[in-house]
XYZ file of C-alpha atoms in Angstrom:
129
model
C 5.841 -13.015 52.059
C 6.832 -16.823 52.441
C 8.232 -18.274 55.501
C 11.581 -19.652 55.682
C 12.524 -23.107 55.134
C 12.674 -24.315 58.877
C 15.241 -27.045 59.878
C 14.524 -29.427 62.424
C 15.154 -26.784 65.192
C 13.689 -23.635 63.616
C 14.520 -21.293 60.934
C 17.293 -21.581 58.221
C 20.451 -20.494 59.896
C 21.551 -18.587 56.606
C 18.148 -16.373 57.311
C 19.137 -16.332 60.674
C 22.598 -14.629 59.614
C 20.961 -12.106 57.202
C 18.559 -11.498 60.112
C 21.462 -10.668 62.442
C 23.025 -8.275 59.817
C 19.899 -6.275 59.486
C 19.931 -5.747 63.166
C 23.504 -5.189 63.391
C 23.561 -2.604 60.616
C 20.000 -0.816 61.986
C 21.858 -1.034 65.343
C 24.954 0.749 64.259
C 23.610 3.541 62.487
C 20.960 4.231 65.446
C 17.475 3.678 63.402
C 14.784 1.844 65.349
C 12.777 -1.165 64.250
C 9.642 1.230 63.550
C 11.796 3.813 61.629
C 13.127 0.494 59.711
C 9.911 -0.451 58.889
C 8.680 2.908 58.132
C 11.288 3.430 55.365
C 10.594 -0.124 53.576
C 6.427 -0.289 54.020
C 6.512 -3.102 56.349
C 5.122 -3.180 60.071
C 7.689 -3.584 62.989
C 6.244 -6.721 63.656
C 7.586 -7.564 60.059
C 10.891 -6.508 60.846
C 11.007 -8.197 63.979
C 10.360 -11.415 62.185
C 13.216 -10.694 59.125
C 15.967 -10.095 62.608
C 15.161 -13.314 64.316
C 15.030 -15.258 60.487
C 11.371 -16.282 61.282
C 10.541 -14.629 57.559
C 13.196 -14.963 54.748
C 13.593 -11.336 52.880
C 13.308 -11.026 48.942
C 15.441 -9.908 47.205
C 13.236 -6.689 46.449
C 12.977 -5.905 50.307
C 16.686 -6.695 50.752
C 17.464 -3.905 48.518
C 14.965 -1.803 50.274
C 16.327 -2.458 53.541
C 19.956 -1.979 52.740
C 19.205 1.661 50.901
C 18.014 2.371 54.371
C 20.570 1.076 56.144
C 23.321 2.588 53.865
C 24.991 -0.244 52.664
C 24.787 -2.906 49.808
C 22.203 -5.878 49.471
C 25.247 -8.074 49.273
C 26.642 -6.888 52.769
C 23.844 -8.407 54.528
C 24.793 -11.739 53.062
C 26.803 -14.365 54.708
C 30.028 -13.843 52.972
C 30.104 -18.397 52.522
C 34.120 -18.198 53.947
C 32.978 -19.725 56.886
C 33.315 -17.071 58.692
C 29.983 -16.707 59.345
C 29.656 -19.115 62.247
C 29.948 -16.259 64.574
C 27.777 -13.719 62.718
C 27.791 -10.207 63.964
C 25.026 -9.136 66.528
C 24.146 -6.781 68.789
C 26.172 -8.341 71.580
C 29.283 -6.702 70.153
C 26.889 -3.467 69.607
C 26.395 -3.089 73.358
C 29.987 -3.520 74.431
C 31.773 0.389 75.087
C 32.626 1.517 72.014
C 30.795 -1.220 69.742
C 28.837 1.456 68.009
C 31.295 3.837 67.437
C 33.691 0.742 66.178
C 30.864 -0.234 63.836
C 29.648 3.281 62.370
C 33.631 4.134 61.352
C 34.182 0.642 60.109
C 31.161 0.536 57.775
C 32.272 3.976 56.371
C 35.674 2.411 55.297
C 36.734 0.932 51.693
C 36.024 -2.936 51.058
C 40.301 -2.991 51.167
C 40.458 -1.165 54.274
C 37.831 -3.152 56.070
C 39.676 -6.641 55.123
C 42.838 -4.814 56.450
C 41.404 -4.249 59.788
C 39.834 -7.676 59.608
C 43.310 -9.098 59.217
C 44.749 -6.984 61.980
C 42.108 -7.780 64.706
C 42.651 -11.692 63.825
C 46.694 -11.225 64.371
C 46.188 -9.720 67.598
C 43.775 -11.928 68.681
C 46.171 -14.755 67.776
C 48.880 -13.162 69.396
C 46.822 -12.551 73.114
C 45.809 -16.187 72.729
C 49.044 -17.340 72.490
């Protein structure tokens, strides 16, 4: 596995975002790094490197990871719409109700997910006003 393109301050931000998505989805289904590693045929240390963005995830590996996590490989990529400045991470999952919310959210259709995101943004904007 080729190492990530490093910036002057560390791993490429996109590789970090992919890793954070992997970690968040893994946590949301209650899977350990060891279980993911066994499912995709690598060491748990390699999974740690993927999750930190220290190593890039190849397309074939992303496909294996997504299969274990019950999502599409594209779901692990940044959307490119500017919302990736604050990627989902394990801090969300450590909040009360976070894991349950994430699991329920992932079971929804893309249309309903978008509606929930829009609703949450409206609520946050109203609360901040």
